[in-house]
Coordinates of C-alpha atoms and ligand atoms in Angstrom, one line a residue:
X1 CA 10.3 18.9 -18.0
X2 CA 10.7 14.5 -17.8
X3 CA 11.1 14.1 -14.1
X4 CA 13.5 11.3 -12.9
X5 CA 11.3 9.5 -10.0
X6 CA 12.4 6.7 -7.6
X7 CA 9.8 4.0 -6.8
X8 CA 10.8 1.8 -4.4
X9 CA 9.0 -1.7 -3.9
X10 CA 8.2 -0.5 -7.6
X11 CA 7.7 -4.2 -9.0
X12 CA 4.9 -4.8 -6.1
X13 CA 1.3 -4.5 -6.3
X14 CA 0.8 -0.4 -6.3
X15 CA 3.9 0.1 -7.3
X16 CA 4.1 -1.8 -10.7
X17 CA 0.9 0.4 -11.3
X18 CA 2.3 3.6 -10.2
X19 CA 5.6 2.9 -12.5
X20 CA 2.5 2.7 -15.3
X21 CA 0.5 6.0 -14.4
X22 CA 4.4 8.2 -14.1
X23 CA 5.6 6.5 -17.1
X24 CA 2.5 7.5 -19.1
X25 CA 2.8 11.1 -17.8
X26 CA 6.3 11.3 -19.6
X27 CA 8.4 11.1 -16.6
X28 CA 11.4 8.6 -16.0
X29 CA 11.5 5.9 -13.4
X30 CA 14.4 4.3 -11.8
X31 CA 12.6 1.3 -10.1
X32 CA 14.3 -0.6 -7.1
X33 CA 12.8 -3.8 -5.7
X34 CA 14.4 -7.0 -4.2
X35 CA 11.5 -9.1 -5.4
X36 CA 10.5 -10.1 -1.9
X37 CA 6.8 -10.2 -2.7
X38 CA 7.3 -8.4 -6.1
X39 CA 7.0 -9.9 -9.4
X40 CA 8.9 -9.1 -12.8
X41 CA 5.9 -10.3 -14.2
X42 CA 4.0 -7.0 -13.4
X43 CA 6.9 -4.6 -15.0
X44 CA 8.2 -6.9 -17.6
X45 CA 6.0 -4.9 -20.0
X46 CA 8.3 -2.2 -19.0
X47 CA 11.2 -3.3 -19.2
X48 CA 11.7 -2.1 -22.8
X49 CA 10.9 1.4 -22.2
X50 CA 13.2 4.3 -23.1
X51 CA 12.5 5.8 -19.4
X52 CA 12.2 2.9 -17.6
X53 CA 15.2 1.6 -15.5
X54 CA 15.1 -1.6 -12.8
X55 CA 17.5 -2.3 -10.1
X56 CA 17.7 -5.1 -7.8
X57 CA 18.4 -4.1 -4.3
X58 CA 16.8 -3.9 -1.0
X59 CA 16.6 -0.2 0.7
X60 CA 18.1 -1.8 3.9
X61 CA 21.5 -0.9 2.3
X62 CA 22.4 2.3 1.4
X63 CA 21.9 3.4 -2.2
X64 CA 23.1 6.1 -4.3
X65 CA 21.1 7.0 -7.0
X66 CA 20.1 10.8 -8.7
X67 CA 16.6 11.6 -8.7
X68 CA 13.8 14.2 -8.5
X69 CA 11.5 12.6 -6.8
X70 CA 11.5 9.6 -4.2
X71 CA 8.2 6.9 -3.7
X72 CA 9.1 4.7 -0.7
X73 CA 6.5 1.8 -1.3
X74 CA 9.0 -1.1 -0.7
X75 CA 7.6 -3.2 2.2
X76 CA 5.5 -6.4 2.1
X77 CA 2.1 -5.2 3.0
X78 CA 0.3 -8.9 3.2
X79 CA -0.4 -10.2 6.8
X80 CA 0.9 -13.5 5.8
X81 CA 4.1 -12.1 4.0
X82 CA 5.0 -9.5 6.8
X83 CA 5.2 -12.4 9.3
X84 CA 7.4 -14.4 7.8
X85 CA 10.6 -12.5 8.3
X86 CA 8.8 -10.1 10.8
X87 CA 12.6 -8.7 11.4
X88 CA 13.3 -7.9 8.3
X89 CA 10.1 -6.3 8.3
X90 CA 10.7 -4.2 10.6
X91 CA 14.3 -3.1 9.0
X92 CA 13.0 -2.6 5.8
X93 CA 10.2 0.0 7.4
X94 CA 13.2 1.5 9.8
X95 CA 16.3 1.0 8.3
X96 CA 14.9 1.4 4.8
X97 CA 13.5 4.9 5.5
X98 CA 16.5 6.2 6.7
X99 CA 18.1 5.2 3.7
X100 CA 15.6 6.7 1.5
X101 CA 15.2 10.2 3.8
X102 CA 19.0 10.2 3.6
X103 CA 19.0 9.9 -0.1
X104 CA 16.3 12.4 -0.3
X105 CA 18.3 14.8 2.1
X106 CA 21.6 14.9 -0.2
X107 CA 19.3 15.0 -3.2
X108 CA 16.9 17.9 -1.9
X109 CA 14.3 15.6 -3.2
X110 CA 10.6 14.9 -2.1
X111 CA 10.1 12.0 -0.9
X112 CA 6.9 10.6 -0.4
X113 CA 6.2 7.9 2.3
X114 CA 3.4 4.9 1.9
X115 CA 2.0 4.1 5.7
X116 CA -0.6 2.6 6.4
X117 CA -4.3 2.6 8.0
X118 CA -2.8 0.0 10.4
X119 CA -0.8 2.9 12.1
X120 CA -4.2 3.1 14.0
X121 CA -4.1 -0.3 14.9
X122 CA -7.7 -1.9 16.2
X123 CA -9.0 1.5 16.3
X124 CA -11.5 2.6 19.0
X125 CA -12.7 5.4 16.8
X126 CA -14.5 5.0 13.5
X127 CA -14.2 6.5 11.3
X128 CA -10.6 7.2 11.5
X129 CA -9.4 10.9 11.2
X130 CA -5.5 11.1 11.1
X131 CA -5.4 12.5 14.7
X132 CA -6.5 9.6 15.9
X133 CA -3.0 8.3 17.9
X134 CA -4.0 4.7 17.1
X135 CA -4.4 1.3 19.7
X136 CA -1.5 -0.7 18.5
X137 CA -0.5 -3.8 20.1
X138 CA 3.5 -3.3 20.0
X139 CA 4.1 -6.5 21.0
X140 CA 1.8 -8.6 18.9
X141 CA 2.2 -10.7 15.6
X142 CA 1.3 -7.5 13.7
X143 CA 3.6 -5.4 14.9
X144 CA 6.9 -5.3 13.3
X145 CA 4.7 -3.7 10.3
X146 CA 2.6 -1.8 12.7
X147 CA 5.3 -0.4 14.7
X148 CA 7.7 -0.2 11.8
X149 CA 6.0 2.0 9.9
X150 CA 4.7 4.5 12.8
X151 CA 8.5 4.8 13.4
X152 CA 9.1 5.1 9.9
X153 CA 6.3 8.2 10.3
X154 CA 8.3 9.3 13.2
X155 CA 11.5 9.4 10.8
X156 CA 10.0 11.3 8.6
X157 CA 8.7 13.8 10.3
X158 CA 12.4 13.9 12.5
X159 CA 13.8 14.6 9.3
X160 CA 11.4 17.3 8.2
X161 CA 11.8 19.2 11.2
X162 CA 15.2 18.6 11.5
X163 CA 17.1 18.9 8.1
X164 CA 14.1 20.5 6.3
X165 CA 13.4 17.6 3.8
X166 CA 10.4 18.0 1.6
X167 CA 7.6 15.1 2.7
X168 CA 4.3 13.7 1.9
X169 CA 2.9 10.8 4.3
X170 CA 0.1 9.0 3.1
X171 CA -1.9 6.6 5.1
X172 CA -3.2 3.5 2.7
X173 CA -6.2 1.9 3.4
X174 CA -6.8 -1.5 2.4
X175 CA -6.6 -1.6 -1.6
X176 CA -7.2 -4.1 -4.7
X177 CA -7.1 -4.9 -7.4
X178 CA -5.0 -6.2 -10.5
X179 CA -1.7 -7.3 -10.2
X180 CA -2.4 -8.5 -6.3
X181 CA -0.5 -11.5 -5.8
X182 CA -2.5 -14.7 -6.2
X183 CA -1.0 -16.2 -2.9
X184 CA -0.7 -12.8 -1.2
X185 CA -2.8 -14.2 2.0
X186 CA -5.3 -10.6 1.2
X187 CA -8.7 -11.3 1.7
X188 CA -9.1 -9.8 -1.7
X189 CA -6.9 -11.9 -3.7
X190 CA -7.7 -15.0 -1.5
X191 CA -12.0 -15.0 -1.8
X192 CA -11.7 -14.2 -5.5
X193 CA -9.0 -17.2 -6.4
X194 CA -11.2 -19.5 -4.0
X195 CA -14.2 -18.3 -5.8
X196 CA -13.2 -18.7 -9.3
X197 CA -11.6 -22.5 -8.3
X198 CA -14.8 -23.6 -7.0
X199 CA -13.0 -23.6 -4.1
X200 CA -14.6 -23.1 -0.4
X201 CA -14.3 -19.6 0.8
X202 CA -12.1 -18.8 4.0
X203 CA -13.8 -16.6 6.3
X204 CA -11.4 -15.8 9.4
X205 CA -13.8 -15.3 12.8
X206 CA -17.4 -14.5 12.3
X207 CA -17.1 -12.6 9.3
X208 CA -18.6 -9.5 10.7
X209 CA -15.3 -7.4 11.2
X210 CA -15.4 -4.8 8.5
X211 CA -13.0 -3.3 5.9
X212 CA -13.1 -0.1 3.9
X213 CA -11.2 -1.1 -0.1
X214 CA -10.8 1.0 -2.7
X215 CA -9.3 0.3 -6.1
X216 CA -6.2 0.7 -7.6
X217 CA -6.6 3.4 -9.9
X218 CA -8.1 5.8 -7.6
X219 CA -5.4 4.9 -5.1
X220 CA -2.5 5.9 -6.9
X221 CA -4.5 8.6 -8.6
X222 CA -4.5 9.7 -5.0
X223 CA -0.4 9.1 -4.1
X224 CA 0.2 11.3 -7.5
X225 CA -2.1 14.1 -6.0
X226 CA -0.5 13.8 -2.8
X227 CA 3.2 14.2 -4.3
X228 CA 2.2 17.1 -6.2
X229 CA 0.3 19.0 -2.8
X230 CA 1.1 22.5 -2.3
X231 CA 4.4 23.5 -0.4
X232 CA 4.0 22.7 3.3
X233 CA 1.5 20.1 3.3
X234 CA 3.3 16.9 4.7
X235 CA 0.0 14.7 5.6
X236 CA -0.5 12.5 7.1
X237 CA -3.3 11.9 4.6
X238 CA -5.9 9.4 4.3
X239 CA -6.5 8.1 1.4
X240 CA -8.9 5.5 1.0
X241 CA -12.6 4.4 0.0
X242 CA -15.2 4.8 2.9
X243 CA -17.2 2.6 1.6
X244 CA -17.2 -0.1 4.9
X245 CA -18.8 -3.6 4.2
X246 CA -17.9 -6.7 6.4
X247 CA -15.8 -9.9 5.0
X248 CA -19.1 -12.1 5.1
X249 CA -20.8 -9.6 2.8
X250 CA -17.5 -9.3 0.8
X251 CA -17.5 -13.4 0.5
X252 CA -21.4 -13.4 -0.9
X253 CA -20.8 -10.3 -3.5
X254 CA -17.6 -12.4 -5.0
X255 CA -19.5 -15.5 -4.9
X256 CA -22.4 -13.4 -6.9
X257 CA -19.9 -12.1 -9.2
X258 CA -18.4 -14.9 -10.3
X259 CA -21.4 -17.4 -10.3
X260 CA -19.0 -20.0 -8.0
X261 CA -20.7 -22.5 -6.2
X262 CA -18.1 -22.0 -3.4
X263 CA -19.5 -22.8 0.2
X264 CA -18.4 -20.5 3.0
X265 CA -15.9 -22.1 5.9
X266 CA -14.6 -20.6 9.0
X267 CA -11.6 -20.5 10.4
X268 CA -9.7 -19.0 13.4
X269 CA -9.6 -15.0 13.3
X270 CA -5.6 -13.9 13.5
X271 CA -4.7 -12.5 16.9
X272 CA -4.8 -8.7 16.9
X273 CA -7.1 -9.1 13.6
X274 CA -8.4 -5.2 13.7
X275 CA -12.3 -5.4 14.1
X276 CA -13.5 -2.0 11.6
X277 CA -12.0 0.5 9.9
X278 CA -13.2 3.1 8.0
X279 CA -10.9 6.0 6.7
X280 CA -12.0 9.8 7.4
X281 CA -11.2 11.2 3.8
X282 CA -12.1 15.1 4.7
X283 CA -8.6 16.0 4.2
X284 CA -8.0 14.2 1.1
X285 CA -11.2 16.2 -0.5
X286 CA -10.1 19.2 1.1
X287 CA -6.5 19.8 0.2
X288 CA -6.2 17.0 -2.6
X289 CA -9.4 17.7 -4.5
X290 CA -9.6 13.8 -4.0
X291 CA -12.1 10.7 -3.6
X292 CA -12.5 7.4 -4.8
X293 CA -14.8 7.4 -8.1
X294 CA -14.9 3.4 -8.1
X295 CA -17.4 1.6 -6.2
X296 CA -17.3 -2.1 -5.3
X297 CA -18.6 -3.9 -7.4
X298 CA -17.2 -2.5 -10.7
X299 CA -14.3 -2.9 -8.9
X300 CA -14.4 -6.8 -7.8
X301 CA -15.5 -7.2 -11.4
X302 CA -12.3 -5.7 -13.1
X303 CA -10.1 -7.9 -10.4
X304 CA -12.0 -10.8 -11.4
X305 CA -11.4 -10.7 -15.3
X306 CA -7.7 -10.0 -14.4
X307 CA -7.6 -12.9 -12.2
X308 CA -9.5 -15.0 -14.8
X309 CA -6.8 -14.6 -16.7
X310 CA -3.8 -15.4 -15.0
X311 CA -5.5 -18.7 -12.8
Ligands
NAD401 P1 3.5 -5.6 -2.3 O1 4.0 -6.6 -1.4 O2 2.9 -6.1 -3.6 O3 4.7 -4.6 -2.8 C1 5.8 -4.3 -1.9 C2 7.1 -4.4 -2.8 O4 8.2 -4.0 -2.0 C3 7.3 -5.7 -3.4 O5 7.6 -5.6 -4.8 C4 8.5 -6.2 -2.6 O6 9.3 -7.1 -3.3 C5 9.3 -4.9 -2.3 N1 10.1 -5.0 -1.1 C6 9.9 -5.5 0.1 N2 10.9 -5.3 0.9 C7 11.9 -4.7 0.2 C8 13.2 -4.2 0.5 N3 13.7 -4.4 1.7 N4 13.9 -3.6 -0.5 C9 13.4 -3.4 -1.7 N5 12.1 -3.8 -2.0 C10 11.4 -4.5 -1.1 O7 2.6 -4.6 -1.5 P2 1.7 -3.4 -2.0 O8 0.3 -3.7 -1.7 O9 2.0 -3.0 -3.4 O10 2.1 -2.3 -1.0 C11 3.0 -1.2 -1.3 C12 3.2 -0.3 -0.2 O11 1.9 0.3 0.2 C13 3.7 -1.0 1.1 O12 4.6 -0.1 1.7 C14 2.5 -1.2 2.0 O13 2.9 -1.2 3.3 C15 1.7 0.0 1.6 N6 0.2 -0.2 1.8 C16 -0.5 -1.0 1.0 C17 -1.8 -1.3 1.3 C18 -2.7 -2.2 0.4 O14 -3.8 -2.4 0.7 N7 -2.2 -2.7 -0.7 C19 -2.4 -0.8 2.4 C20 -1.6 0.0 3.2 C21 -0.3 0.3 2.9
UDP402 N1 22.1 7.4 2.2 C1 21.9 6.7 1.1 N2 22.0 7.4 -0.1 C2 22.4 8.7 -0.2 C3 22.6 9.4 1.1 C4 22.5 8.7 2.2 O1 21.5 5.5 1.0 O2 22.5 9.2 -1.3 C5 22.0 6.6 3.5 C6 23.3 6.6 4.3 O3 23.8 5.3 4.2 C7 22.9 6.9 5.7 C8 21.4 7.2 5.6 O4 21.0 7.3 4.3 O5 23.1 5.8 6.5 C9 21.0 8.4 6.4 O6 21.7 9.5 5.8 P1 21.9 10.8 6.7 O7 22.7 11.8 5.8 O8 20.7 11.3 7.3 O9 22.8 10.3 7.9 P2 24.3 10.1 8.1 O10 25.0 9.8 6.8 O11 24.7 11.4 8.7 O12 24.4 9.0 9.1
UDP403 N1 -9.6 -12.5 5.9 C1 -10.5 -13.6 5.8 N2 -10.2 -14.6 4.9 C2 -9.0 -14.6 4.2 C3 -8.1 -13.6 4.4 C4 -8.4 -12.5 5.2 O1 -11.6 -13.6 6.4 O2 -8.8 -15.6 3.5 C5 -9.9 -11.4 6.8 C6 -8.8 -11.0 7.8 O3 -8.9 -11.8 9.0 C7 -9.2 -9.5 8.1 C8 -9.7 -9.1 6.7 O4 -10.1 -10.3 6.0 O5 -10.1 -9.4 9.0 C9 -8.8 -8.3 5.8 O6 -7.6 -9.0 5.8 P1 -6.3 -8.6 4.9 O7 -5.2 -9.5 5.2 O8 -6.7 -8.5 3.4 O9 -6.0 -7.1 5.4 P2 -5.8 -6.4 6.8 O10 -6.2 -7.4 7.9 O11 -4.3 -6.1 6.8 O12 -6.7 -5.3 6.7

């Protein structure tokens, strides 16, 4: 039977791609978003489908909606954007997932939560299995996501235990892919649009501190496996590609791929800018039957035509 499913921050990044996949598997999606970071320009193609529904709102307020299922992506996730209204960062993390669980609560939904790899902060073990507690700064420029969403963890799990709601907590690693935002701030989005301008490339510090990124599809290939998990199973759950590489070496294969003749600059590394992180995907294989199939570079190649096409 067509499921009715919730997306939340549905016009961002994953979400706009997540509204694709559930739409194609003949479900129907309500999806809310107050544009923040969002675009309509990555659901307008949707916005004439039979099953597809868009409401502007932001999940700080209460809403009342009827639904199966519940996707809570809304959130900036973009260093840059996260710090500009780090408050409202913070209450959209908070205040937006009680709003959500609530929802879910009176519906008897599932509701599925998207944290984050920074929930282990500058992490002092690598690779990072989810009981690793994390070395978060709480009172640093990156907190009011990193806090907000290890609270919003916290609320989820109070509300498990505590009124019995059905939850799935996933912990994203650092994704790309099309449909990032051209002036996100991601290192992603930034190296490629520098690249194909002919523009230099920014490297923040050294360039040796690493990342782990997988693509899209295997990403949300990953959230759908996770909402559909056996009975029980709550996560945390990392999902992500352990492929690790450093932002120099991620700077020279975009500069390959594209044939720029961009030069490399540096500039001042971020305070709190986490040094490596590698996700420990055992329990993702082992319960989810999941791992990323993409590699790298087909990868940065797809991103690149899409961003080809929009610059
Ligand atoms: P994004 O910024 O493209 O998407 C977030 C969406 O949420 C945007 O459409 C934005 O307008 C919307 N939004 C923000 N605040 C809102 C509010 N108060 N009410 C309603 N909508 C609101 O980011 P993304 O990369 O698509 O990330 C989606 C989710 O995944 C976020 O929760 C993010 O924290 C998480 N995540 C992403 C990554 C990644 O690498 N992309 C990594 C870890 C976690
Ligand atoms: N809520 C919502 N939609 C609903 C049900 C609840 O937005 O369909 C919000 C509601 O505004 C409340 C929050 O979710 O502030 C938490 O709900 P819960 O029932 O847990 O708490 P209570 O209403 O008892 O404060
Ligand atoms: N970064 C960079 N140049 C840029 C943007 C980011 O060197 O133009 C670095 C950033 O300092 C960090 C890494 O790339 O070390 C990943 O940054 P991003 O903002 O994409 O994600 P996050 O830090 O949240 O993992």
């Amino acid at each position: 039977m067509r499921k009715r499913i919730l997306i939340t921050g549905g016009a961002g990044f994953l979400g706009s791609h997540l509204c694709d996949r559930l739409l194609a598997e003949d479900n129907e999606v309500i999806c809310v978003d107050n544009f923040f970071t969002g675009n309509k320009s990555n659901i307008v193609h949707l916005l004439k489908h039979p099953y597809f529904e868009l409401i502007r709102h932001d999940i700080t307020f209460p809403l009342y909606v009827e639904v199966d299922e519940i996707y809570n992506l809304a959130c900036p996730a973009s260093p840059v954007h996260y710090q500009f209204d780090p408050v409202q960062t913070t209450k959209t993390s908070v205040i937006g997932a009680i709003n959500m669980l609530g929802l879910a609560k009176r519906l008897k939904a599932r509701i599925l939560q998207a944290s984050t790899s920074e929930v282990y902060g500058d992490p002092e073990i690598h690779p990072q299995p989810e009981s690793y507690r994390g070395n978060v700064n709480p009172i640093g420029i990156r907190a009011c996501y990193d806090e907000g969403k290890r609270c919003a963890e916290t609320l989820f799990f109070d509300y498990n235990r505590q009124h019995k709601v059905d939850i799935k907590v996933m912990r994203i690693f650092n994704t790309y892919g099309s449909r990032m935002n051209p002036n996100d701030g991601r290192v992603v989005s930034n190296f490629i649009v520098q690249a194909l301008k002919n523009e230099p490339i920014t490297i923040y510090g050294d360039g040796n501190q690493s990342r782990s990124f997988c693509y899209v599809d295997d990403l949300i290939d990953g959230m759908i496996r996770l909402m559909n998990s056996r009975d029980g199973f709550t996560g945390p759950v990392n999902i992500g590609n352990p492929t690790e590489f450093t932002m120099l070496e991620l700077a020279q294969q975009v500069i390959g791929l594209t044939g720029s003749s961009s030069r490399i600059i540096y500039q001042p590394l971020p305070q709190d800018d986490p040094l490596q992180r590698q996700p420990n995907i055992d329990l993702a294989r082992q319960e989810l039957n999941w791992q990323p199939t993409i590699q790298l570079e087909q990868g940065l190649s797809k991103t690149i035509d899409y961003f080809r096409g929009i610059i």
